[in-house]
mmCIF file of C-alpha atoms in Angstrom:
data_model
loop_
_atom_site.group_PDB
_atom_site.id
_atom_site.type_symbol
_atom_site.label_atom_id
_atom_site.label_comp_id
_atom_site.label_asym_id
_atom_site.label_seq_id
_atom_site.Cartn_x
_atom_site.Cartn_y
_atom_site.Cartn_z
ATOM 1 C CA UNK C 1 -45.896 12.203 40.356
ATOM 2 C CA UNK C 2 -46.928 9.770 37.725
ATOM 3 C CA UNK C 3 -44.154 7.808 35.771
ATOM 4 C CA UNK C 4 -43.581 8.902 31.787
ATOM 5 C CA UNK C 5 -43.449 6.183 29.429
ATOM 6 C CA UNK C 6 -41.618 6.658 26.451
ATOM 7 C CA UNK C 7 -42.929 3.791 24.373
ATOM 8 C CA UNK C 8 -45.300 4.134 21.502
ATOM 9 C CA UNK C 9 -49.029 3.898 22.035
ATOM 10 C CA UNK C 10 -50.458 0.574 21.772
ATOM 11 C CA UNK C 11 -52.012 1.098 18.521
ATOM 12 C CA UNK C 12 -48.901 2.404 16.581
ATOM 13 C CA UNK C 13 -46.585 -0.442 15.448
ATOM 14 C CA UNK C 14 -43.326 -0.875 17.126
ATOM 15 C CA UNK C 15 -40.387 0.111 15.093
ATOM 16 C CA UNK C 16 -36.833 -1.400 16.076
ATOM 17 C CA UNK C 17 -34.004 1.156 15.327
ATOM 18 C CA UNK C 18 -32.299 -0.047 12.405
ATOM 19 C CA UNK C 19 -28.862 -2.040 12.900
ATOM 20 C CA UNK C 20 -25.854 -0.236 11.458
ATOM 21 C CA UNK C 21 -23.152 -2.633 10.516
ATOM 22 C CA UNK C 22 -20.108 -2.362 13.143
ATOM 23 C CA UNK C 23 -17.817 0.237 12.118
ATOM 24 C CA UNK C 24 -14.535 -1.758 11.349
ATOM 25 C CA UNK C 25 -11.314 -0.164 11.993
ATOM 26 C CA UNK C 26 -9.858 -1.080 8.539
ATOM 27 C CA UNK C 27 -10.671 1.506 5.943
ATOM 28 C CA UNK C 28 -10.751 0.802 2.482
ATOM 29 C CA UNK C 29 -7.863 2.696 1.315
ATOM 30 C CA UNK C 30 -4.532 2.307 -1.061
ATOM 31 C CA UNK C 31 -2.524 1.588 1.982
ATOM 32 C CA UNK C 32 -3.018 -1.394 4.289
ATOM 33 C CA UNK C 33 -2.311 -0.984 8.111
ATOM 34 C CA UNK C 34 -0.424 -3.809 9.522
ATOM 35 C CA UNK C 35 -3.026 -5.226 11.787
ATOM 36 C CA UNK C 36 -3.406 -8.997 12.142
ATOM 37 C CA UNK C 37 -5.800 -9.532 9.419
ATOM 38 C CA UNK C 38 -9.392 -11.397 9.783
ATOM 39 C CA UNK C 39 -9.319 -15.043 8.731
ATOM 40 C CA UNK C 40 -9.940 -15.467 4.863
ATOM 41 C CA UNK C 41 -12.594 -17.562 3.350
ATOM 42 C CA UNK C 42 -11.892 -18.795 -0.095
ATOM 43 C CA UNK C 43 -9.515 -16.787 -2.416
ATOM 44 C CA UNK C 44 -6.842 -15.060 -1.006
ATOM 45 C CA UNK C 45 -3.198 -15.824 0.322
ATOM 46 C CA UNK C 46 -3.365 -18.674 2.912
ATOM 47 C CA UNK C 47 -0.576 -18.142 5.195
ATOM 48 C CA UNK C 48 -1.531 -20.617 7.461
ATOM 49 C CA UNK C 49 -0.653 -19.162 11.081
ATOM 50 C CA UNK C 50 1.824 -17.079 10.150
ATOM 51 C CA UNK C 51 2.131 -13.712 11.448
ATOM 52 C CA UNK C 52 3.829 -11.704 8.570
ATOM 53 C CA UNK C 53 4.203 -8.471 10.513
ATOM 54 C CA UNK C 54 5.977 -10.143 13.483
ATOM 55 C CA UNK C 55 8.036 -12.547 10.756
ATOM 56 C CA UNK C 56 9.106 -9.438 8.903
ATOM 57 C CA UNK C 57 9.960 -7.141 11.907
ATOM 58 C CA UNK C 58 13.532 -7.695 11.629
ATOM 59 C CA UNK C 59 13.369 -5.630 8.708
ATOM 60 C CA UNK C 60 12.794 -2.670 10.819
ATOM 61 C CA UNK C 61 14.821 -3.201 13.821
ATOM 62 C CA UNK C 62 18.231 -2.117 12.936
ATOM 63 C CA UNK C 63 17.084 0.173 9.763
ATOM 64 C CA UNK C 64 13.671 2.006 9.987
ATOM 65 C CA UNK C 65 13.938 3.403 6.427
ATOM 66 C CA UNK C 66 10.962 2.285 4.242
ATOM 67 C CA UNK C 67 11.459 -0.450 1.592
ATOM 68 C CA UNK C 68 10.422 0.123 -1.710
ATOM 69 C CA UNK C 69 9.528 -3.171 -3.671
ATOM 70 C CA UNK C 70 9.653 -3.080 -7.412
ATOM 71 C CA UNK C 71 9.430 -5.450 -10.166
ATOM 72 C CA UNK C 72 13.256 -6.398 -10.704
ATOM 73 C CA UNK C 73 12.946 -7.195 -14.403
ATOM 74 C CA UNK C 74 10.814 -4.725 -15.497
ATOM 75 C CA UNK C 75 12.775 -1.877 -17.366
ATOM 76 C CA UNK C 76 10.257 0.694 -16.370
ATOM 77 C CA UNK C 77 10.389 -0.531 -12.840
ATOM 78 C CA UNK C 78 14.626 -0.321 -12.920
ATOM 79 C CA UNK C 79 14.598 3.055 -14.207
ATOM 80 C CA UNK C 80 12.186 4.171 -11.486
ATOM 81 C CA UNK C 81 14.463 2.818 -8.884
ATOM 82 C CA UNK C 82 17.579 4.730 -10.476
ATOM 83 C CA UNK C 83 15.740 7.783 -10.363
ATOM 84 C CA UNK C 84 14.521 7.781 -6.886
ATOM 85 C CA UNK C 85 17.983 6.726 -6.032
ATOM 86 C CA UNK C 86 19.427 9.619 -7.776
ATOM 87 C CA UNK C 87 16.944 12.111 -6.158
ATOM 88 C CA UNK C 88 16.841 10.245 -2.807
ATOM 89 C CA UNK C 89 20.070 12.376 -1.566
ATOM 90 C CA UNK C 90 19.598 11.527 2.206
ATOM 91 C CA UNK C 91 19.208 7.877 1.167
ATOM 92 C CA UNK C 92 16.050 7.781 3.063
ATOM 93 C CA UNK C 93 14.746 4.525 1.054
ATOM 94 C CA UNK C 94 15.784 0.999 0.826
ATOM 95 C CA UNK C 95 15.136 -1.172 -2.168
ATOM 96 C CA UNK C 96 13.971 -4.677 -2.623
ATOM 97 C CA UNK C 97 12.910 -6.517 -5.742
ATOM 98 C CA UNK C 98 9.491 -8.282 -5.694
ATOM 99 C CA UNK C 99 10.777 -11.408 -6.911
ATOM 100 C CA UNK C 100 13.394 -11.924 -3.975
ATOM 101 C CA UNK C 101 12.669 -13.899 -0.623
ATOM 102 C CA UNK C 102 12.754 -10.593 1.005
ATOM 103 C CA UNK C 103 10.459 -9.074 -1.420
ATOM 104 C CA UNK C 104 7.876 -11.928 -0.969
ATOM 105 C CA UNK C 105 8.074 -11.640 2.605
ATOM 106 C CA UNK C 106 7.429 -7.853 2.656
ATOM 107 C CA UNK C 107 4.441 -8.435 0.123
ATOM 108 C CA UNK C 108 2.724 -11.021 2.704
ATOM 109 C CA UNK C 109 3.417 -8.550 5.306
ATOM 110 C CA UNK C 110 1.511 -5.791 3.353
ATOM 111 C CA UNK C 111 -1.444 -8.164 2.682
ATOM 112 C CA UNK C 112 -0.446 -9.101 -1.075
ATOM 113 C CA UNK C 113 0.320 -12.863 -2.364
ATOM 114 C CA UNK C 114 4.021 -13.606 -2.559
ATOM 115 C CA UNK C 115 3.757 -13.626 -6.367
ATOM 116 C CA UNK C 116 2.005 -10.303 -6.934
ATOM 117 C CA UNK C 117 4.154 -8.239 -9.296
ATOM 118 C CA UNK C 118 1.469 -6.021 -10.576
ATOM 119 C CA UNK C 119 2.473 -2.709 -8.199
ATOM 120 C CA UNK C 120 5.143 -0.914 -6.609
ATOM 121 C CA UNK C 121 4.788 -1.355 -2.773
ATOM 122 C CA UNK C 122 6.258 0.876 -0.347
ATOM 123 C CA UNK C 123 6.696 -0.630 3.130
ATOM 124 C CA UNK C 124 6.996 1.257 6.151
ATOM 125 C CA UNK C 125 7.354 0.076 9.789
ATOM 126 C CA UNK C 126 3.563 0.511 10.294
ATOM 127 C CA UNK C 127 1.664 0.433 6.817
ATOM 128 C CA UNK C 128 2.117 -0.470 3.169
ATOM 129 C CA UNK C 129 1.230 1.752 0.187
ATOM 130 C CA UNK C 130 0.535 0.256 -3.412
ATOM 131 C CA UNK C 131 -0.033 1.701 -7.036
ATOM 132 C CA UNK C 132 -0.521 5.631 -7.064
ATOM 133 C CA UNK C 133 -0.531 5.728 -3.390
ATOM 134 C CA UNK C 134 3.042 4.128 -3.157
ATOM 135 C CA UNK C 135 4.339 6.380 -5.870
ATOM 136 C CA UNK C 136 3.117 9.551 -4.004
ATOM 137 C CA UNK C 137 4.426 8.519 -0.736
ATOM 138 C CA UNK C 138 7.825 7.596 -2.507
ATOM 139 C CA UNK C 139 7.802 11.322 -4.207
ATOM 140 C CA UNK C 140 7.304 12.453 -0.475
ATOM 141 C CA UNK C 141 10.611 11.006 0.720
ATOM 142 C CA UNK C 142 12.828 12.399 -2.285
ATOM 143 C CA UNK C 143 13.903 15.927 -2.923
ATOM 144 C CA UNK C 144 12.157 18.995 -4.043
ATOM 145 C CA UNK C 145 10.506 19.489 -6.197
ATOM 146 C CA UNK C 146 8.921 16.057 -5.690
ATOM 147 C CA UNK C 147 6.900 16.245 -2.505
ATOM 148 C CA UNK C 148 5.293 19.301 -3.844
ATOM 149 C CA UNK C 149 4.064 17.719 -7.016
ATOM 150 C CA UNK C 150 3.094 14.699 -4.719
ATOM 151 C CA UNK C 151 0.974 17.121 -2.480
ATOM 152 C CA UNK C 152 -0.841 18.475 -5.888
ATOM 153 C CA UNK C 153 -1.192 15.054 -7.243
ATOM 154 C CA UNK C 154 -3.372 14.011 -4.045
ATOM 155 C CA UNK C 155 -6.146 16.193 -5.189
ATOM 156 C CA UNK C 156 -6.615 13.993 -8.339
ATOM 157 C CA UNK C 157 -9.124 11.463 -7.016
ATOM 158 C CA UNK C 158 -7.662 7.961 -6.139
ATOM 159 C CA UNK C 159 -10.010 5.902 -8.718
ATOM 160 C CA UNK C 160 -8.473 8.029 -11.314
ATOM 161 C CA UNK C 161 -4.610 7.793 -10.371
ATOM 162 C CA UNK C 162 -5.075 3.969 -9.782
ATOM 163 C CA UNK C 163 -6.741 3.764 -13.300
ATOM 164 C CA UNK C 164 -3.712 5.554 -14.993
ATOM 165 C CA UNK C 165 -1.448 3.175 -12.888
ATOM 166 C CA UNK C 166 -3.043 -0.005 -13.643
ATOM 167 C CA UNK C 167 -2.993 1.134 -17.475
ATOM 168 C CA UNK C 168 0.858 1.895 -17.503
ATOM 169 C CA UNK C 169 1.464 -1.258 -14.877
ATOM 170 C CA UNK C 170 -0.483 -3.795 -17.337
ATOM 171 C CA UNK C 171 1.554 -2.392 -20.652
ATOM 172 C CA UNK C 172 4.715 -1.824 -18.864
ATOM 173 C CA UNK C 173 6.781 -4.942 -20.519
ATOM 174 C CA UNK C 174 5.054 -4.051 -23.906
ATOM 175 C CA UNK C 175 6.347 -0.510 -23.899
ATOM 176 C CA UNK C 176 9.547 -0.425 -21.765
ATOM 177 C CA UNK C 177 10.492 -4.120 -22.133
ATOM 178 C CA UNK C 178 12.073 -6.399 -19.753
ATOM 179 C CA UNK C 179 15.538 -7.727 -18.648
ATOM 180 C CA UNK C 180 16.596 -11.317 -17.955
ATOM 181 C CA UNK C 181 17.775 -10.387 -14.535
ATOM 182 C CA UNK C 182 17.156 -7.426 -11.894
ATOM 183 C CA UNK C 183 19.688 -4.696 -12.817
ATOM 184 C CA UNK C 184 20.074 -3.166 -9.590
#
């Protein structure tokens, strides 16, 4: 029995299959997984050889509740923290100002610059959420009707939610003012 050749005839040009880029385990989402990040070239935060997930693991050893990072001098942010605290009867969220040393460390854990106060950040043991995703995730932790509202708001595309979030965040001091120190 003759072997069947699966190669193209000699008169047909050889076509190599298109190479697909390697699929990364990291997806472009509003939250950051807490896997070791690849080395950064140019720009970005240069943290040397510090593994910020490991360096901040003590935040979750005794208390596994997520940490809400907020701008401590922003009146809107302070009002938001008071609102969440009042509607979180089970005390499922901890709070930390972005400007505090712990806040800066948790920002680095989340893959953000330590002086980045542009967004609320919710840090869980294994991931972090920013901008509108952080707000919706916080809504999941507090009492009814907010988890249900968050469910419906997730149908709004992320780029629209983040556009609205960025507009409010960029004008928060002008609209709501700022305080001299963290009120929480």
